[in-house]
Short mmCIF file of C-alpha atoms in Angstrom, two decimals:
data_model
loop_
_atom_site.label_atom_id
_atom_site.label_comp_id
_atom_site.label_asym_id
_atom_site.label_seq_id
_atom_site.Cartn_x
_atom_site.Cartn_y
_atom_site.Cartn_z
CA UNK T 11 -14.61 1.09 8.30
CA UNK T 12 -11.13 -0.75 9.18
CA UNK T 13 -9.93 0.91 12.69
CA UNK T 14 -6.49 2.39 12.50
CA UNK T 15 -4.47 2.23 15.60
CA UNK T 16 -0.80 4.59 15.68
CA UNK T 17 1.66 4.07 18.48
CA UNK T 18 3.74 6.84 19.82
CA UNK T 19 6.56 5.11 21.87
CA UNK T 20 8.95 8.27 22.13
CA UNK T 21 6.61 11.37 21.81
CA UNK T 22 7.58 14.80 22.22
CA UNK T 23 6.65 18.76 22.88
CA UNK T 24 7.44 20.01 19.69
CA UNK T 25 8.35 24.09 19.48
CA UNK T 26 9.23 24.92 16.12
CA UNK T 27 10.35 28.93 16.03
CA UNK T 28 12.19 31.56 13.45
CA UNK T 29 15.47 33.16 13.66
CA UNK T 30 16.59 36.11 11.11
CA UNK T 31 19.64 34.13 11.17
CA UNK T 32 21.59 31.04 12.29
CA UNK T 33 24.92 31.41 12.96
CA UNK T 34 26.86 30.05 15.89
CA UNK T 35 27.93 31.90 19.23
CA UNK T 36 25.46 34.75 19.63
CA UNK T 37 22.05 35.09 21.33
CA UNK T 38 19.41 34.53 18.62
CA UNK T 39 16.52 36.26 18.78
CA UNK T 40 13.47 33.98 17.91
CA UNK T 41 10.04 34.39 17.25
CA UNK T 42 6.92 33.38 19.23
CA UNK T 43 7.39 29.51 19.69
CA UNK T 44 4.60 27.35 17.85
CA UNK T 45 3.80 24.01 20.00
CA UNK T 46 2.55 20.87 18.91
CA UNK T 47 2.00 17.68 19.72
CA UNK T 48 5.11 15.63 18.53
CA UNK T 49 5.99 12.02 17.33
CA UNK T 50 5.41 9.85 14.90
CA UNK T 51 1.83 8.32 15.66
CA UNK T 52 1.00 11.16 16.92
CA UNK T 53 1.43 13.29 14.27
CA UNK T 54 -0.52 10.31 12.14
CA UNK T 55 -3.25 10.29 14.66
CA UNK T 56 -3.64 14.36 14.21
CA UNK T 57 -3.28 14.03 10.51
CA UNK T 58 -5.81 11.27 10.10
CA UNK T 59 -8.42 14.41 12.00
CA UNK T 60 -7.57 16.65 10.18
CA UNK T 61 -8.50 14.66 7.31
CA UNK T 62 -12.03 13.65 8.83
CA UNK T 63 -10.70 10.23 9.56
CA UNK T 64 -10.29 8.82 13.13
CA UNK T 65 -7.96 6.51 14.82
CA UNK T 66 -6.64 5.50 18.84
CA UNK T 67 -3.72 7.16 19.74
CA UNK T 68 -1.56 5.00 22.10
CA UNK T 69 1.13 7.27 23.71
CA UNK T 70 4.04 6.56 26.59
CA UNK T 71 4.11 9.95 28.36
CA UNK T 72 4.68 11.40 31.64
CA UNK T 73 5.10 14.12 34.09
CA UNK T 74 4.57 18.09 33.42
CA UNK T 75 5.08 17.93 29.59
CA UNK T 76 3.64 14.71 29.22
CA UNK T 77 0.47 16.34 30.15
CA UNK T 78 0.99 19.44 28.49
CA UNK T 79 1.24 17.08 25.35
CA UNK T 80 -1.60 15.67 26.29
CA UNK T 81 -3.65 18.62 27.02
CA UNK T 82 -2.69 19.56 23.22
CA UNK T 83 -3.49 16.09 21.86
CA UNK T 84 -7.14 16.65 23.36
CA UNK T 85 -7.59 19.96 22.22
CA UNK T 86 -7.03 18.74 18.94
CA UNK T 87 -10.25 16.57 19.42
CA UNK T 88 -8.19 13.53 20.13
CA UNK T 89 -8.17 11.67 22.77
CA UNK T 90 -5.39 9.41 23.77
CA UNK T 91 -4.82 6.45 25.64
CA UNK T 92 -1.69 4.96 27.89
CA UNK T 93 1.18 2.86 26.37
CA UNK T 94 1.40 1.84 29.81
CA UNK T 95 5.04 3.60 30.52
CA UNK T 96 5.06 6.71 31.90
CA UNK T 97 8.59 8.41 31.81
CA UNK T 98 8.48 12.32 31.62
CA UNK T 99 8.18 12.83 27.96
CA UNK T 100 10.65 14.82 26.45
CA UNK T 101 11.10 17.90 24.24
CA UNK T 102 12.20 18.70 20.18
CA UNK T 103 12.91 22.24 19.07
CA UNK T 104 13.23 23.69 15.39
CA UNK T 105 14.55 26.87 14.37
CA UNK T 106 14.02 27.81 10.84
CA UNK T 107 16.34 30.67 9.40
CA UNK T 108 14.67 33.42 7.45
CA UNK T 109 17.45 34.32 5.65
CA UNK T 110 18.54 30.56 4.23
CA UNK T 111 15.01 28.91 4.64
CA UNK T 112 16.91 26.50 6.08
CA UNK T 113 15.62 24.38 8.91
CA UNK T 114 17.60 23.04 11.91
CA UNK T 115 15.80 20.58 14.02
CA UNK T 116 17.30 19.67 17.29
CA UNK T 117 15.78 16.53 19.00
CA UNK T 118 16.28 15.68 22.79
CA UNK T 119 16.40 11.81 23.85
CA UNK T 120 13.66 10.60 25.86
CA UNK T 121 13.90 8.07 28.88
CA UNK T 122 15.15 4.60 28.72
CA UNK T 123 13.04 1.95 28.73
CA UNK T 124 13.42 -1.41 30.65
CA UNK T 125 12.61 -4.83 29.39
CA UNK T 126 9.62 -4.72 32.06
CA UNK T 127 8.36 -1.53 29.97
CA UNK T 128 8.87 -2.75 26.73
CA UNK T 129 6.16 -5.90 27.48
CA UNK T 130 4.02 -3.62 29.43
CA UNK T 131 4.14 -1.62 25.64
CA UNK T 132 3.86 -4.87 23.83
CA UNK T 133 0.45 -5.83 25.88
CA UNK T 134 -1.15 -2.37 25.65
CA UNK T 135 -0.71 -2.70 21.93
CA UNK T 136 -1.64 -6.26 21.77
CA UNK T 137 -4.80 -5.57 23.27
CA UNK T 138 -6.05 -2.69 21.57
CA UNK T 139 -5.56 -4.60 18.09
CA UNK T 140 -8.77 -5.67 16.65
CA UNK T 141 -9.33 -8.09 13.64
CA UNK T 142 -8.69 -5.87 11.09
CA UNK T 143 -7.19 -3.10 12.56
CA UNK T 144 -4.01 -0.81 10.93
CA UNK T 145 -1.58 -0.90 13.57
CA UNK T 146 0.69 2.09 13.00
CA UNK T 147 4.04 2.42 15.07
CA UNK T 148 5.64 5.70 13.92
CA UNK T 149 8.56 7.63 15.45
CA UNK T 150 12.38 7.01 17.13
CA UNK T 151 12.82 4.52 19.98
CA UNK T 152 13.26 5.25 23.53
CA UNK T 153 16.85 4.26 24.61
CA UNK T 154 16.49 0.83 25.92
CA UNK T 155 13.86 -0.53 23.18
CA UNK T 156 15.28 -2.83 20.52
CA UNK T 157 15.20 -2.10 17.06
CA UNK T 158 13.53 -5.52 17.21
CA UNK T 159 10.56 -4.85 19.01
CA UNK T 160 8.15 -3.63 16.60
CA UNK T 161 8.49 -6.16 13.41
CA UNK T 162 9.14 -8.84 16.20
CA UNK T 163 5.18 -7.87 16.91
CA UNK T 164 4.21 -7.62 14.01
CA UNK T 165 2.86 -11.62 13.67
CA UNK T 166 1.05 -11.69 16.71
CA UNK T 167 -0.60 -8.92 15.30
CA UNK T 168 -1.19 -10.84 12.15
CA UNK T 169 -2.90 -14.14 14.38
CA UNK T 170 -5.35 -11.54 15.79
CA UNK T 171 -6.74 -10.25 12.54
CA UNK T 172 -4.21 -7.27 12.23
CA UNK T 173 -1.74 -5.64 9.87
CA UNK T 174 1.36 -3.51 10.42
CA UNK T 175 1.94 -0.23 8.67
CA UNK T 176 5.45 0.54 9.26
CA UNK T 177 7.56 3.36 9.38
CA UNK T 178 11.02 3.34 10.89
CA UNK T 179 14.88 4.25 10.14
CA UNK T 180 17.66 2.94 11.08
CA UNK T 181 18.29 -0.51 13.05
CA UNK T 182 14.83 -1.16 13.25
CA UNK T 183 14.46 -0.40 9.15
CA UNK T 184 17.50 -3.33 8.86
CA UNK T 185 15.55 -5.38 10.80
CA UNK T 186 12.37 -5.16 9.35
CA UNK T 187 13.94 -5.53 5.92
CA UNK T 188 15.28 -8.54 6.96
CA UNK T 189 12.95 -10.34 9.17
CA UNK T 190 10.20 -11.39 6.39
CA UNK T 191 7.69 -11.11 9.72
CA UNK T 192 4.37 -10.75 8.29
CA UNK T 193 4.43 -6.60 7.98
CA UNK T 194 1.79 -4.93 5.53
CA UNK T 195 3.46 -1.61 5.01
CA UNK T 196 6.95 -0.75 5.13
CA UNK T 197 7.91 3.14 4.18
CA UNK T 198 10.67 4.58 3.99
CA UNK T 199 12.37 7.92 2.99
CA UNK T 200 15.34 8.46 0.62
CA UNK T 201 17.64 8.48 3.56
CA UNK T 202 16.82 5.64 5.69
CA UNK T 203 16.97 4.10 2.40
CA UNK T 204 20.39 5.00 1.49
CA UNK T 205 21.14 4.34 5.05
CA UNK T 206 19.60 0.29 4.89
CA UNK T 207 21.28 -0.31 1.60
CA UNK T 208 24.86 1.82 1.91
CA UNK T 209 24.34 3.08 -2.10
CA UNK T 210 22.78 6.55 -3.33
CA UNK T 211 19.75 6.42 -4.73
CA UNK T 212 20.22 8.93 -7.83
CA UNK T 213 17.12 7.86 -9.67
CA UNK T 214 13.89 7.04 -9.51
CA UNK T 215 14.35 3.48 -11.05
CA UNK T 216 16.90 3.29 -8.27
CA UNK T 217 14.36 3.49 -6.04
CA UNK T 218 12.33 1.52 -7.68
CA UNK T 219 14.36 -1.29 -7.77
CA UNK T 220 14.65 -1.17 -3.86
CA UNK T 221 10.80 -1.33 -3.08
CA UNK T 222 10.64 -4.45 -5.57
CA UNK T 223 13.20 -5.95 -3.78
CA UNK T 224 11.78 -5.49 -0.14
CA UNK T 225 9.20 -6.96 -1.55
CA UNK T 226 10.48 -9.72 -3.37
CA UNK T 227 12.61 -10.66 -0.54
CA UNK T 228 9.21 -10.83 1.64
CA UNK T 229 10.05 -7.09 4.07
CA UNK T 230 6.14 -6.56 3.59
CA UNK T 231 3.60 -6.68 1.15
CA UNK T 232 3.56 -2.70 0.49
CA UNK T 233 6.90 -1.26 0.28
CA UNK T 234 7.16 2.24 -0.29
CA UNK T 235 10.44 4.64 -0.38
CA UNK T 236 9.69 8.73 -0.06
CA UNK T 237 11.79 10.58 -2.94
CA UNK T 238 11.50 13.94 -1.54
CA UNK T 239 9.69 16.65 -3.80
CA UNK T 240 9.48 13.45 -6.83
CA UNK T 241 6.88 12.05 -4.79
CA UNK T 242 6.96 8.71 -3.49
CA UNK T 243 7.48 5.31 -4.92
CA UNK T 244 5.30 2.09 -4.05
CA UNK T 245 5.87 -1.76 -5.16
CA UNK T 246 2.35 -3.87 -4.36
CA UNK T 247 1.61 -7.42 -6.14
CA UNK T 248 0.03 -5.43 -9.19
CA UNK T 249 2.01 -2.29 -10.06
CA UNK T 250 5.35 -0.49 -8.72
CA UNK T 251 5.51 3.02 -9.87
CA UNK T 252 5.65 6.68 -8.75
CA UNK T 253 2.89 9.00 -7.60
CA UNK T 254 4.13 12.52 -8.04
CA UNK T 255 2.99 15.29 -6.02
CA UNK T 256 1.94 19.32 -7.66
CA UNK T 257 4.29 21.34 -7.88
CA UNK T 258 4.46 23.55 -4.09
CA UNK T 259 5.74 25.94 -2.21
CA UNK T 260 7.64 24.30 0.48
CA UNK T 261 7.86 25.97 4.08
CA UNK T 262 8.43 23.30 6.67
CA UNK T 263 9.43 19.26 5.99
CA UNK T 264 8.35 18.41 9.37
CA UNK T 265 5.59 16.53 10.07
CA UNK T 266 4.94 15.50 5.86
CA UNK T 267 5.99 11.96 6.16
CA UNK T 268 3.59 11.33 8.79
CA UNK T 269 0.80 13.23 6.86
CA UNK T 270 1.59 10.68 4.55
CA UNK T 271 0.95 7.70 6.30
CA UNK T 272 -1.95 9.16 8.20
CA UNK T 273 -3.59 10.02 4.72
CA UNK T 274 -2.44 6.79 3.38
CA UNK T 275 -3.80 4.51 6.15
CA UNK T 276 -7.10 6.95 6.66
CA UNK T 277 -7.48 6.12 2.58
CA UNK T 278 -7.03 2.16 2.88
CA UNK T 279 -9.34 1.87 6.09
CA UNK T 280 -12.03 2.92 3.62
CA UNK T 281 -11.61 0.35 1.14
CA UNK T 282 -9.17 2.60 -1.52
CA UNK T 283 -6.40 0.29 -3.22
CA UNK T 284 -2.86 0.67 -2.44
CA UNK T 285 -1.40 2.56 -5.01
CA UNK T 286 -4.59 5.39 -4.93
CA UNK T 287 -4.03 5.46 -1.20
CA UNK T 288 -0.62 6.28 -1.77
CA UNK T 289 -1.95 9.29 -3.87
CA UNK T 290 -3.88 10.43 -0.64
CA UNK T 291 -0.55 10.31 0.99
CA UNK T 292 1.39 11.91 -1.66
CA UNK T 293 -1.14 14.71 -1.54
CA UNK T 294 -1.28 14.81 2.04
CA UNK T 295 2.55 15.54 1.86
CA UNK T 296 2.07 18.04 -0.31
CA UNK T 297 0.12 20.21 1.94
CA UNK T 298 2.06 19.63 5.07
CA UNK T 299 4.94 20.62 3.68
CA UNK T 300 3.60 24.47 3.11
CA UNK T 301 2.30 24.79 6.81
CA UNK T 302 4.35 26.06 9.55
CA UNK T 303 5.58 23.85 12.46
CA UNK T 304 4.13 21.09 12.59
CA UNK T 305 0.35 21.86 11.52
CA UNK T 306 0.52 18.75 9.38
CA UNK T 307 -1.90 18.51 6.02
CA UNK T 308 -5.09 20.43 5.69
CA UNK T 309 -7.96 18.48 4.16
CA UNK T 310 -9.29 21.25 1.89
CA UNK T 311 -5.47 21.64 0.38
CA UNK T 312 -5.64 17.80 0.09
CA UNK T 313 -8.73 17.13 -1.69
CA UNK T 314 -7.58 19.57 -4.06
CA UNK T 315 -3.98 18.33 -4.32
CA UNK T 316 -4.80 14.29 -4.80
CA UNK T 317 -6.81 15.42 -7.88
CA UNK T 318 -3.04 16.69 -9.35
CA UNK T 319 -1.15 13.68 -8.33
CA UNK T 320 0.23 11.46 -11.51
CA UNK T 321 0.28 7.90 -11.56
CA UNK T 322 3.87 7.10 -13.47
CA UNK T 323 4.58 3.30 -13.85
CA UNK T 324 7.82 2.83 -13.56
#
């Protein structure tokens, strides 16, 4: 089976809670918080573990919060490895308004990195990458780490026979879309895609046109644009279309994208074709939105939802 390596440069200790109503200038009495290890790569490894798979999780963490993060990761049966950078780990908090069902998410910044830190992380990633491995950097970047860092790392990984699946946003996504750096897969959601293009994606055909164009321009072999509740649009060499999930009642959107990437990568590592892997990812995202906080996808639900995912050519 293909090895999966996740990379989290800016992890967080995630606290999630609920208040009867969220209004300004008042003390809001919240429910007891759920506490989970967070950060894109960490959550992807957690999702893979939930689905019965294995991965290596490279994490930059430090300080008391970082130790609590490690303890929580290990409590879920994972063994995080150092990314070579050990600044104090940040926190984030999400509050669900019980009256409206709306969720408010507050993300604190991480510690600023130096050029030396970037070199240490680069060395750790390249040392971990084995031939054929799927390397998945995910999550926000700490201050000081240039948005070009991960796309520019892809060619060096390719030289070692590894492939990069990149799930990013903002300036890093813009660079990845233009760099032609040999990415295996590039994923974004609708908001990120609209920021990239400066245009509204009003119809699924707009998502498909963008995914098709990015792939043709050499951004990646596989391009995926998440279309919220409609599912995921994927462009591969052989097929462009939508993988549509079954109808579910959402509780929290946190972790849906990470669950998608985890299930997608796990399916690829087991030899599934990219479109089938996208169906697994779509099922995992549908599972995740039903959960509280950052509990992520659940295997039984994912296996049930996978059978209900539709493939629609666009």
